[in-house]
PDB file of C-alpha atoms and ligand atoms in Angstrom:
ATOM      1  CA  MET D1127      -8.182  19.503 -28.251  1.00 50.00           C
ATOM      2  CA  SER D1128     -10.365  16.429 -28.784  1.00 54.00           C
ATOM      3  CA  GLY D1129     -10.270  14.434 -25.569  1.00 61.00           C
ATOM      4  CA  GLN D1130      -7.819  11.921 -27.109  1.00 80.00           C
ATOM      5  CA  PRO D1131      -6.052  10.751 -23.971  1.00 93.00           C
ATOM      6  CA  GLU D1132      -2.455  11.773 -23.357  1.00 97.00           C
ATOM      7  CA  LEU D1133      -0.401   9.409 -21.169  1.00 97.00           C
ATOM      8  CA  ARG D1134       2.676  10.447 -19.192  1.00 97.00           C
ATOM      9  CA  ILE D1135       4.542   7.825 -17.195  1.00 97.00           C
ATOM     10  CA  PHE D1136       6.938   8.814 -14.393  1.00 98.00           C
ATOM     11  CA  ALA D1137       9.563   6.623 -12.749  1.00 97.00           C
ATOM     12  CA  THR D1138       8.375   7.105  -9.162  1.00 98.00           C
ATOM     13  CA  PRO D1139       5.504   8.759  -7.229  1.00 98.00           C
ATOM     14  CA  ALA D1140       7.873  11.657  -6.403  1.00 98.00           C
ATOM     15  CA  HIS D1141       8.590  12.202 -10.107  1.00 98.00           C
ATOM     16  CA  LEU D1142       4.850  11.925 -10.819  1.00 98.00           C
ATOM     17  CA  PHE D1143       3.976  14.607  -8.275  1.00 98.00           C
ATOM     18  CA  ARG D1144       6.688  16.900  -9.614  1.00 98.00           C
ATOM     19  CA  GLY D1145       5.481  16.419 -13.183  1.00 98.00           C
ATOM     20  CA  ALA D1146       1.882  17.039 -12.099  1.00 98.00           C
ATOM     21  CA  ALA D1147       2.886  20.139 -10.122  1.00 98.00           C
ATOM     22  CA  GLU D1148       4.740  21.580 -13.116  1.00 98.00           C
ATOM     23  CA  GLU D1149       1.691  20.934 -15.325  1.00 98.00           C
ATOM     24  CA  PHE D1150      -0.609  22.467 -12.675  1.00 98.00           C
ATOM     25  CA  CYS D1151       1.526  25.599 -12.427  1.00 98.00           C
ATOM     26  CA  ALA D1152       1.934  25.983 -16.186  1.00 98.00           C
ATOM     27  CA  GLN D1153      -1.835  25.769 -16.616  1.00 98.00           C
ATOM     28  CA  ALA D1154      -2.425  28.217 -13.750  1.00 98.00           C
ATOM     29  CA  VAL D1155      -0.031  30.819 -15.180  1.00 98.00           C
ATOM     30  CA  ALA D1156      -1.522  30.403 -18.685  1.00 98.00           C
ATOM     31  CA  ALA D1157      -5.121  30.691 -17.428  1.00 98.00           C
ATOM     32  CA  VAL D1158      -4.367  33.841 -15.427  1.00 98.00           C
ATOM     33  CA  ALA D1159      -2.672  35.358 -18.500  1.00 98.00           C
ATOM     34  CA  GLN D1160      -5.636  34.399 -20.736  1.00 98.00           C
ATOM     35  CA  HIS D1161      -8.619  35.185 -18.552  1.00 98.00           C
ATOM     36  CA  GLY D1162      -7.412  36.576 -15.249  1.00 98.00           C
ATOM     37  CA  GLY D1163      -7.937  33.524 -13.045  1.00 98.00           C
ATOM     38  CA  PHE D1164      -7.412  29.746 -12.715  1.00 98.00           C
ATOM     39  CA  THR D1165     -10.295  27.517 -11.673  1.00 98.00           C
ATOM     40  CA  VAL D1166      -9.384  24.041 -10.452  1.00 98.00           C
ATOM     41  CA  ALA D1167     -11.450  21.225  -8.980  1.00 99.00           C
ATOM     42  CA  LEU D1168      -9.457  19.071  -6.572  1.00 98.00           C
ATOM     43  CA  SER D1169      -9.797  15.333  -6.169  1.00 98.00           C
ATOM     44  CA  GLY D1170      -9.822  13.420  -2.947  1.00 98.00           C
ATOM     45  CA  GLY D1171      -8.585   9.991  -1.955  1.00 97.00           C
ATOM     46  CA  SER D1172      -4.925   9.417  -1.044  1.00 97.00           C
ATOM     47  CA  THR D1173      -3.030   9.859  -4.332  1.00 98.00           C
ATOM     48  CA  PRO D1174      -3.164  13.687  -4.806  1.00 98.00           C
ATOM     49  CA  LYS D1175      -1.879  14.467  -1.297  1.00 98.00           C
ATOM     50  CA  GLY D1176       1.744  14.321  -2.525  1.00 98.00           C
ATOM     51  CA  LEU D1177       0.942  16.800  -5.293  1.00 98.00           C
ATOM     52  CA  TYR D1178      -0.826  19.191  -2.904  1.00 98.00           C
ATOM     53  CA  GLN D1179       2.060  19.087  -0.430  1.00 98.00           C
ATOM     54  CA  LEU D1180       4.566  19.808  -3.220  1.00 98.00           C
ATOM     55  CA  LEU D1181       2.524  22.765  -4.512  1.00 98.00           C
ATOM     56  CA  ALA D1182       2.443  24.174  -0.980  1.00 97.00           C
ATOM     57  CA  SER D1183       6.136  23.505  -0.331  1.00 97.00           C
ATOM     58  CA  GLY D1184       7.369  26.766  -1.884  1.00 94.00           C
ATOM     59  CA  ALA D1185       9.036  24.857  -4.723  1.00 96.00           C
ATOM     60  CA  PHE D1186       6.656  26.599  -7.178  1.00 97.00           C
ATOM     61  CA  PRO D1187       6.890  30.330  -6.391  1.00 96.00           C
ATOM     62  CA  ASN D1188       5.198  31.229  -9.685  1.00 95.00           C
ATOM     63  CA  LEU D1189       1.906  29.601  -8.663  1.00 97.00           C
ATOM     64  CA  PRO D1190      -0.616  32.521  -8.654  1.00 98.00           C
ATOM     65  CA  TRP D1191      -2.350  31.628  -5.362  1.00 98.00           C
ATOM     66  CA  ASP D1192      -4.294  34.883  -5.248  1.00 98.00           C
ATOM     67  CA  LYS D1193      -5.846  34.177  -8.661  1.00 98.00           C
ATOM     68  CA  THR D1194      -6.396  30.445  -8.181  1.00 98.00           C
ATOM     69  CA  TYR D1195      -9.914  29.309  -7.218  1.00 98.00           C
ATOM     70  CA  PHE D1196     -10.175  25.898  -5.569  1.00 98.00           C
ATOM     71  CA  PHE D1197     -13.273  23.697  -5.821  1.00 98.00           C
ATOM     72  CA  PHE D1198     -13.870  19.988  -5.124  1.00 98.00           C
ATOM     73  CA  GLY D1199     -14.998  17.373  -7.661  1.00 98.00           C
ATOM     74  CA  ASP D1200     -16.511  15.264  -4.916  1.00 98.00           C
ATOM     75  CA  GLU D1201     -16.789  14.844  -1.178  1.00 98.00           C
ATOM     76  CA  ARG D1202     -17.662  12.267   1.411  1.00 98.00           C
ATOM     77  CA  HIS D1203     -20.835  12.967   3.428  1.00 98.00           C
ATOM     78  CA  VAL D1204     -18.874  14.076   6.499  1.00 98.00           C
ATOM     79  CA  PRO D1205     -18.029  17.381   8.232  1.00 98.00           C
ATOM     80  CA  PRO D1206     -14.870  19.254   7.104  1.00 98.00           C
ATOM     81  CA  ASP D1207     -12.901  18.212  10.205  1.00 98.00           C
ATOM     82  CA  HIS D1208     -13.671  14.501   9.751  1.00 98.00           C
ATOM     83  CA  PRO D1209     -10.689  12.194   8.940  1.00 98.00           C
ATOM     84  CA  ASP D1210     -12.478  11.027   5.761  1.00 98.00           C
ATOM     85  CA  SER D1211     -13.058  14.573   4.495  1.00 98.00           C
ATOM     86  CA  ASN D1212     -11.448  15.375   1.132  1.00 98.00           C
ATOM     87  CA  TYR D1213     -11.529  19.033   2.129  1.00 98.00           C
ATOM     88  CA  ARG D1214      -9.617  18.270   5.339  1.00 98.00           C
ATOM     89  CA  MET D1215      -6.952  16.339   3.430  1.00 98.00           C
ATOM     90  CA  ALA D1216      -6.506  19.157   0.881  1.00 98.00           C
ATOM     91  CA  HIS D1217      -6.580  21.831   3.548  1.00 98.00           C
ATOM     92  CA  ASP D1218      -3.951  20.172   5.701  1.00 98.00           C
ATOM     93  CA  ALA D1219      -1.756  19.432   2.652  1.00 98.00           C
ATOM     94  CA  MET D1220      -2.092  22.726   0.760  1.00 98.00           C
ATOM     95  CA  LEU D1221      -5.130  24.987   1.132  1.00 98.00           C
ATOM     96  CA  ALA D1222      -3.879  26.624   4.314  1.00 93.00           C
ATOM     97  CA  ASN D1223      -1.642  28.455   1.775  1.00 92.00           C
ATOM     98  CA  ALA D1224      -4.546  29.760  -0.283  1.00 97.00           C
ATOM     99  CA  PRO D1225      -6.669  32.860   0.387  1.00 97.00           C
ATOM    100  CA  ALA D1226      -9.730  31.521   2.273  1.00 98.00           C
ATOM    101  CA  ALA D1227     -12.020  33.456  -0.076  1.00 98.00           C
ATOM    102  CA  ASN D1228     -10.604  31.425  -2.996  1.00 98.00           C
ATOM    103  CA  VAL D1229     -11.575  28.049  -1.515  1.00 98.00           C
ATOM    104  CA  PHE D1230     -15.048  26.679  -2.235  1.00 98.00           C
ATOM    105  CA  ARG D1231     -15.628  23.449  -0.322  1.00 98.00           C
ATOM    106  CA  ILE D1232     -18.695  21.191  -0.552  1.00 98.00           C
ATOM    107  CA  PRO D1233     -20.879  21.749   2.582  1.00 98.00           C
ATOM    108  CA  ALA D1234     -20.945  18.002   3.289  1.00 98.00           C
ATOM    109  CA  GLU D1235     -21.690  18.583   6.969  1.00 98.00           C
ATOM    110  CA  MET D1236     -25.275  19.203   5.941  1.00 98.00           C
ATOM    111  CA  LYS D1237     -27.503  16.348   7.146  1.00 98.00           C
ATOM    112  CA  ASP D1238     -29.265  16.145   3.755  1.00 98.00           C
ATOM    113  CA  ALA D1239     -26.648  15.267   1.117  1.00 98.00           C
ATOM    114  CA  GLY D1240     -29.051  16.305  -1.627  1.00 98.00           C
ATOM    115  CA  ALA D1241     -29.335  19.753  -0.099  1.00 98.00           C
ATOM    116  CA  ALA D1242     -25.533  19.960   0.121  1.00 98.00           C
ATOM    117  CA  ALA D1243     -25.328  19.131  -3.597  1.00 98.00           C
ATOM    118  CA  SER D1244     -27.891  21.810  -4.474  1.00 98.00           C
ATOM    119  CA  VAL D1245     -26.052  24.418  -2.410  1.00 98.00           C
ATOM    120  CA  TYR D1246     -22.801  23.556  -4.162  1.00 98.00           C
ATOM    121  CA  GLU D1247     -24.444  23.651  -7.574  1.00 98.00           C
ATOM    122  CA  GLN D1248     -25.612  27.159  -6.715  1.00 98.00           C
ATOM    123  CA  THR D1249     -22.065  28.039  -5.661  1.00 98.00           C
ATOM    124  CA  LEU D1250     -20.840  26.972  -9.132  1.00 98.00           C
ATOM    125  CA  ARG D1251     -23.673  28.777 -10.908  1.00 98.00           C
ATOM    126  CA  SER D1252     -22.977  32.061  -9.127  1.00 98.00           C
ATOM    127  CA  PHE D1253     -19.166  31.862  -9.315  1.00 98.00           C
ATOM    128  CA  PHE D1254     -19.217  31.069 -13.048  1.00 98.00           C
ATOM    129  CA  ARG D1255     -22.214  33.388 -13.600  1.00 98.00           C
ATOM    130  CA  LEU D1256     -24.092  30.636 -15.433  1.00 98.00           C
ATOM    131  CA  GLY D1257     -27.355  31.135 -17.270  1.00 97.00           C
ATOM    132  CA  PRO D1258     -29.963  28.352 -17.546  1.00 95.00           C
ATOM    133  CA  GLY D1259     -28.465  25.205 -19.106  1.00 95.00           C
ATOM    134  CA  GLU D1260     -24.948  26.654 -19.128  1.00 98.00           C
ATOM    135  CA  LEU D1261     -21.981  24.642 -17.804  1.00 98.00           C
ATOM    136  CA  PRO D1262     -19.004  25.790 -15.708  1.00 98.00           C
ATOM    137  CA  ARG D1263     -15.786  25.445 -17.769  1.00 98.00           C
ATOM    138  CA  PHE D1264     -13.059  24.567 -15.264  1.00 98.00           C
ATOM    139  CA  ASP D1265      -9.501  25.206 -16.383  1.00 98.00           C
ATOM    140  CA  LEU D1266      -8.460  21.979 -14.660  1.00 98.00           C
ATOM    141  CA  ILE D1267     -10.260  19.103 -12.974  1.00 98.00           C
ATOM    142  CA  LEU D1268      -8.148  16.593 -11.027  1.00 98.00           C
ATOM    143  CA  LEU D1269      -9.410  13.021 -10.780  1.00 98.00           C
ATOM    144  CA  GLY D1270      -8.217   9.790  -9.248  1.00 98.00           C
ATOM    145  CA  LEU D1271      -8.945   6.237 -10.409  1.00 98.00           C
ATOM    146  CA  GLY D1272     -10.621   3.806  -8.037  1.00 98.00           C
ATOM    147  CA  PRO D1273      -9.936   0.048  -8.112  1.00 97.00           C
ATOM    148  CA  ASP D1274     -13.463  -0.463  -9.522  1.00 98.00           C
ATOM    149  CA  GLY D1275     -12.904   2.100 -12.266  1.00 98.00           C
ATOM    150  CA  HIS D1276     -14.733   4.924 -10.524  1.00 98.00           C
ATOM    151  CA  CYS D1277     -13.632   8.561 -10.552  1.00 98.00           C
ATOM    152  CA  ALA D1278     -14.854  11.477  -8.439  1.00 98.00           C
ATOM    153  CA  SER D1279     -17.780   9.729  -6.729  1.00 98.00           C
ATOM    154  CA  LEU D1280     -19.158   8.270  -9.926  1.00 98.00           C
ATOM    155  CA  PHE D1281     -19.215   4.600  -8.889  1.00 98.00           C
ATOM    156  CA  PRO D1282     -20.299   1.650 -11.068  1.00 98.00           C
ATOM    157  CA  GLY D1283     -24.035   1.015 -10.972  1.00 98.00           C
ATOM    158  CA  THR D1284     -24.945   4.294  -9.259  1.00 98.00           C
ATOM    159  CA  ASP D1285     -27.622   6.843 -10.229  1.00 98.00           C
ATOM    160  CA  ALA D1286     -25.242   9.746 -10.828  1.00 98.00           C
ATOM    161  CA  LEU D1287     -23.851   7.976 -13.914  1.00 98.00           C
ATOM    162  CA  THR D1288     -26.932   8.920 -15.904  1.00 98.00           C
ATOM    163  CA  GLU D1289     -27.375  12.497 -14.683  1.00 98.00           C
ATOM    164  CA  THR D1290     -27.346  14.903 -17.651  1.00 97.00           C
ATOM    165  CA  LYS D1291     -28.820  18.136 -16.233  1.00 97.00           C
ATOM    166  CA  LYS D1292     -27.568  18.739 -12.692  1.00 98.00           C
ATOM    167  CA  LEU D1293     -23.977  19.856 -12.137  1.00 98.00           C
ATOM    168  CA  VAL D1294     -23.648  18.332  -8.656  1.00 98.00           C
ATOM    169  CA  VAL D1295     -25.628  15.465  -7.119  1.00 98.00           C
ATOM    170  CA  ALA D1296     -25.824  13.372  -3.985  1.00 98.00           C
ATOM    171  CA  ASN D1297     -25.009   9.827  -5.092  1.00 98.00           C
ATOM    172  CA  TRP D1298     -25.971   6.826  -2.930  1.00 98.00           C
ATOM    173  CA  VAL D1299     -23.077   4.337  -2.898  1.00 98.00           C
ATOM    174  CA  ASP D1300     -24.512   1.095  -1.614  1.00 98.00           C
ATOM    175  CA  LYS D1301     -21.187  -0.604  -0.912  1.00 97.00           C
ATOM    176  CA  PHE D1302     -20.323   2.194   1.507  1.00 98.00           C
ATOM    177  CA  LYS D1303     -23.941   2.591   2.689  1.00 98.00           C
ATOM    178  CA  THR D1304     -23.606   6.339   2.369  1.00 98.00           C
ATOM    179  CA  HIS D1305     -24.108   9.249  -0.005  1.00 98.00           C
ATOM    180  CA  ARG D1306     -21.263  11.013  -1.731  1.00 98.00           C
ATOM    181  CA  VAL D1307     -21.588  14.489  -3.272  1.00 98.00           C
ATOM    182  CA  THR D1308     -20.105  14.591  -6.746  1.00 98.00           C
ATOM    183  CA  PHE D1309     -19.728  16.515  -9.980  1.00 98.00           C
ATOM    184  CA  THR D1310     -21.592  14.963 -12.872  1.00 98.00           C
ATOM    185  CA  TYR D1311     -20.300  14.123 -16.367  1.00 98.00           C
ATOM    186  CA  PRO D1312     -21.588  17.367 -17.950  1.00 98.00           C
ATOM    187  CA  VAL D1313     -19.188  19.299 -15.670  1.00 98.00           C
ATOM    188  CA  LEU D1314     -16.274  16.886 -16.057  1.00 98.00           C
ATOM    189  CA  ASN D1315     -16.568  16.829 -19.857  1.00 98.00           C
ATOM    190  CA  ASP D1316     -16.803  20.600 -20.185  1.00 98.00           C
ATOM    191  CA  ALA D1317     -13.378  21.173 -18.586  1.00 98.00           C
ATOM    192  CA  ALA D1318     -10.427  22.633 -20.520  1.00 98.00           C
ATOM    193  CA  CYS D1319      -8.304  19.857 -19.009  1.00 98.00           C
ATOM    194  CA  VAL D1320      -9.015  16.757 -16.949  1.00 98.00           C
ATOM    195  CA  MET D1321      -5.944  15.300 -15.254  1.00 98.00           C
ATOM    196  CA  PHE D1322      -6.110  11.761 -13.851  1.00 98.00           C
ATOM    197  CA  LEU D1323      -3.451  11.024 -11.245  1.00 98.00           C
ATOM    198  CA  SER D1324      -2.795   7.372 -10.505  1.00 98.00           C
ATOM    199  CA  CYS D1325       0.074   5.599  -8.869  1.00 97.00           C
ATOM    200  CA  GLY D1326       1.044   2.244  -7.403  1.00 98.00           C
ATOM    201  CA  ALA D1327       0.988  -1.394  -8.452  1.00 98.00           C
ATOM    202  CA  ASP D1328      -2.538  -1.784  -7.067  1.00 98.00           C
ATOM    203  CA  LYS D1329      -3.806   0.398  -9.914  1.00 98.00           C
ATOM    204  CA  ALA D1330      -2.009  -1.484 -12.727  1.00 98.00           C
ATOM    205  CA  SER D1331      -4.825  -3.853 -13.696  1.00 98.00           C
ATOM    206  CA  ILE D1332      -7.639  -1.279 -13.588  1.00 98.00           C
ATOM    207  CA  LEU D1333      -5.506   1.236 -15.523  1.00 98.00           C
ATOM    208  CA  ARG D1334      -4.873  -1.384 -18.228  1.00 97.00           C
ATOM    209  CA  GLU D1335      -8.590  -2.137 -18.405  1.00 98.00           C
ATOM    210  CA  VAL D1336      -9.573   1.537 -18.578  1.00 97.00           C
ATOM    211  CA  LEU D1337      -7.045   2.448 -21.291  1.00 97.00           C
ATOM    212  CA  GLU D1338      -7.087  -0.792 -23.310  1.00 96.00           C
ATOM    213  CA  ASN D1339     -10.645  -2.100 -23.027  1.00 96.00           C
ATOM    214  CA  PRO D1340     -12.917   0.772 -24.157  1.00 92.00           C
ATOM    215  CA  GLN D1341     -16.001  -1.475 -24.068  1.00 93.00           C
ATOM    216  CA  ALA D1342     -15.569  -2.230 -20.363  1.00 97.00           C
ATOM    217  CA  GLY D1343     -17.906   0.620 -19.415  1.00 97.00           C
ATOM    218  CA  PHE D1344     -16.064   1.865 -16.346  1.00 98.00           C
ATOM    219  CA  PRO D1345     -17.274   5.250 -15.039  1.00 98.00           C
ATOM    220  CA  SER D1346     -13.808   6.774 -15.622  1.00 98.00           C
ATOM    221  CA  GLN D1347     -14.043   5.822 -19.311  1.00 97.00           C
ATOM    222  CA  LYS D1348     -16.966   8.226 -19.815  1.00 98.00           C
ATOM    223  CA  VAL D1349     -14.691  11.170 -18.966  1.00 98.00           C
ATOM    224  CA  ARG D1350     -13.943  12.547 -22.452  1.00 97.00           C
ATOM    225  CA  PRO D1351     -13.710  16.351 -22.496  1.00 97.00           C
ATOM    226  CA  THR D1352     -15.716  17.603 -25.476  1.00 96.00           C
ATOM    227  CA  ASN D1353     -13.315  20.474 -26.087  1.00 96.00           C
ATOM    228  CA  GLY D1354     -10.409  19.861 -23.749  1.00 97.00           C
ATOM    229  CA  ARG D1355      -7.407  17.767 -22.863  1.00 97.00           C
ATOM    230  CA  LEU D1356      -7.549  14.371 -21.125  1.00 97.00           C
ATOM    231  CA  LEU D1357      -4.264  13.786 -19.339  1.00 98.00           C
ATOM    232  CA  TRP D1358      -3.269  10.542 -17.597  1.00 97.00           C
ATOM    233  CA  MET D1359      -0.355  11.144 -15.210  1.00 98.00           C
ATOM    234  CA  VAL D1360       0.817   7.832 -13.736  1.00 98.00           C
ATOM    235  CA  ASP D1361       3.879   6.226 -12.221  1.00 98.00           C
ATOM    236  CA  ARG D1362       5.738   3.239 -13.644  1.00 97.00           C
ATOM    237  CA  ALA D1363       4.143   0.817 -11.153  1.00 98.00           C
ATOM    238  CA  ALA D1364       0.623   1.804 -12.219  1.00 98.00           C
ATOM    239  CA  ALA D1365       1.642   1.565 -15.893  1.00 98.00           C
ATOM    240  CA  ALA D1366       3.256  -1.862 -15.447  1.00 98.00           C
ATOM    241  CA  GLU D1367       0.536  -3.804 -17.323  1.00 98.00           C
ATOM    242  CA  LEU D1368       0.082  -1.395 -20.228  1.00 97.00           C
ATOM    243  CA  SER D1369       1.035  -2.749 -23.649  1.00 97.00           C
ATOM    244  CA  PRO D1370       3.840  -1.075 -25.624  1.00 95.00           C
ATOM    245  CA  GLN D1371       1.181  -0.180 -28.222  1.00 95.00           C
ATOM    246  CA  THR D1372      -0.820   1.755 -25.650  1.00 93.00           C
ATOM    247  CA  LYS D1373       2.278   3.509 -24.363  1.00 92.00           C
ATOM    248  CA  SER D1374       3.297   4.615 -27.851  1.00 91.00           C
ATOM    249  CA  ARG D1375      -0.254   5.423 -28.996  1.00 86.00           C
ATOM    250  CA  LEU D1376      -0.922   7.732 -26.025  1.00 85.00           C
ATOM    251  CA  ALA D1377       2.595   9.091 -25.386  1.00 78.00           C
TER     252      ALA D1377
HETATM  253  C1  6PG C1838     -12.626  10.070  -3.186  1.00 96.89           C
HETATM  254  C2  6PG C1838     -12.090  10.389  -4.537  1.00 96.89           C
HETATM  255  C3  6PG C1838     -12.032   9.133  -5.389  1.00 96.89           C
HETATM  256  C4  6PG C1838     -10.562   8.806  -5.491  1.00 96.89           C
HETATM  257  C5  6PG C1838     -10.337   7.380  -5.968  1.00 96.89           C
HETATM  258  C6  6PG C1838      -8.863   7.024  -5.925  1.00 96.89           C
HETATM  259  O1  6PG C1838     -13.327  10.882  -2.597  1.00 96.89           O
HETATM  260  O2  6PG C1838     -12.254   9.003  -2.698  1.00 96.89           O
HETATM  261  O3  6PG C1838     -12.487  11.478  -5.112  1.00 96.89           O
HETATM  262  O4  6PG C1838     -12.592   9.247  -6.640  1.00 96.89           O
HETATM  263  O5  6PG C1838      -9.945   9.709  -6.376  1.00 96.89           O
HETATM  264  O6  6PG C1838     -11.047   6.533  -5.098  1.00 96.89           O
HETATM  265  O7  6PG C1838      -8.482   7.068  -4.589  1.00 96.89           O
HETATM  266  P1  6PG C1838      -6.940   6.836  -4.147  1.00 96.89           P
HETATM  267  O8  6PG C1838      -6.164   7.969  -4.692  1.00 96.89           O
HETATM  268  O9  6PG C1838      -6.980   6.848  -2.653  1.00 96.89           O
HETATM  269  O10 6PG C1838      -6.517   5.518  -4.704  1.00 96.89           O
END
C-alpha cells in the first residue's frame, strides 16, 4: 500500500455511487472484523450526496452502522442547520440513519473558527486516544475535487497547505472571504484509504491536470497516503480528457 493512485471509471454517476457504496461497505465490514470499528471522514460539496443517499437507502444491509464512526474532513463556517453546512447535507442524506453518538460533526457554529478547529482536534485526539505527536489513522477519508484543484478545504495559496503539526485548522479562504475548518495533510496522508469522488464534465480538465501533470502543485496532488490506498472513483464524463496511458497506468 504505497499511495500509488488507483483509478476506477464508471459509466454514469449512478454507477459511480454504487461502486463507491460497495467499496465503502466492504471497507467497513473489513475494518470492524479487524479492529472492531470503522472510522470514516465524510466530504462535503455536492458530489457525495448521491453516495450518502444510496448508503442510507437500505440497499446495503451489511453496513455496520452501530460500529461506524462518522467524522468530517472539513466544514464551512456556518451553523449545522445552514444550507451551506456539510453536516446538514450529510445528515439529511444519510446520518439520520446512524446512532447519534457515532456522529462527530465540526462545531462550525462557533464564532471563532480557530476555536472550532481546536475543539475538533481535541475530539479526534480523545476518540483516537492519541499521545503527543500521534496521528489519527482513519480507515477511510472521502474527498472531492474542486475546480481549482482543492480538496477538503485545502485551497490553493492558503495557509493550511503548509501546516505540519495541527490535525485541524481554521483556513482563511480569501475568494470566499470566510474561514473554513479543515483536516490538514498529516491527517489525510495517515489514512488507510483516501477515496476521491468526482463526477461530471466540469471536472474533466482539472482531473486531467491533477492525474497527468504532477508538477502542477494542486492541493489535491499532495494527498499521498504514506501507508494507505489512494482511490480515484470517477464517472466517464469526468474522465473524458484522460489519456489512454493514464487510464491503463492507474486502472
Ligand atoms: C466542501 C468540500 C470541497 C468539495 C469540493 C468539490 O466543503 O465544499 O469539502 O472540498 O469536496 O469543492 O465539491 P463538489 O462535489 O460540489 O464539486
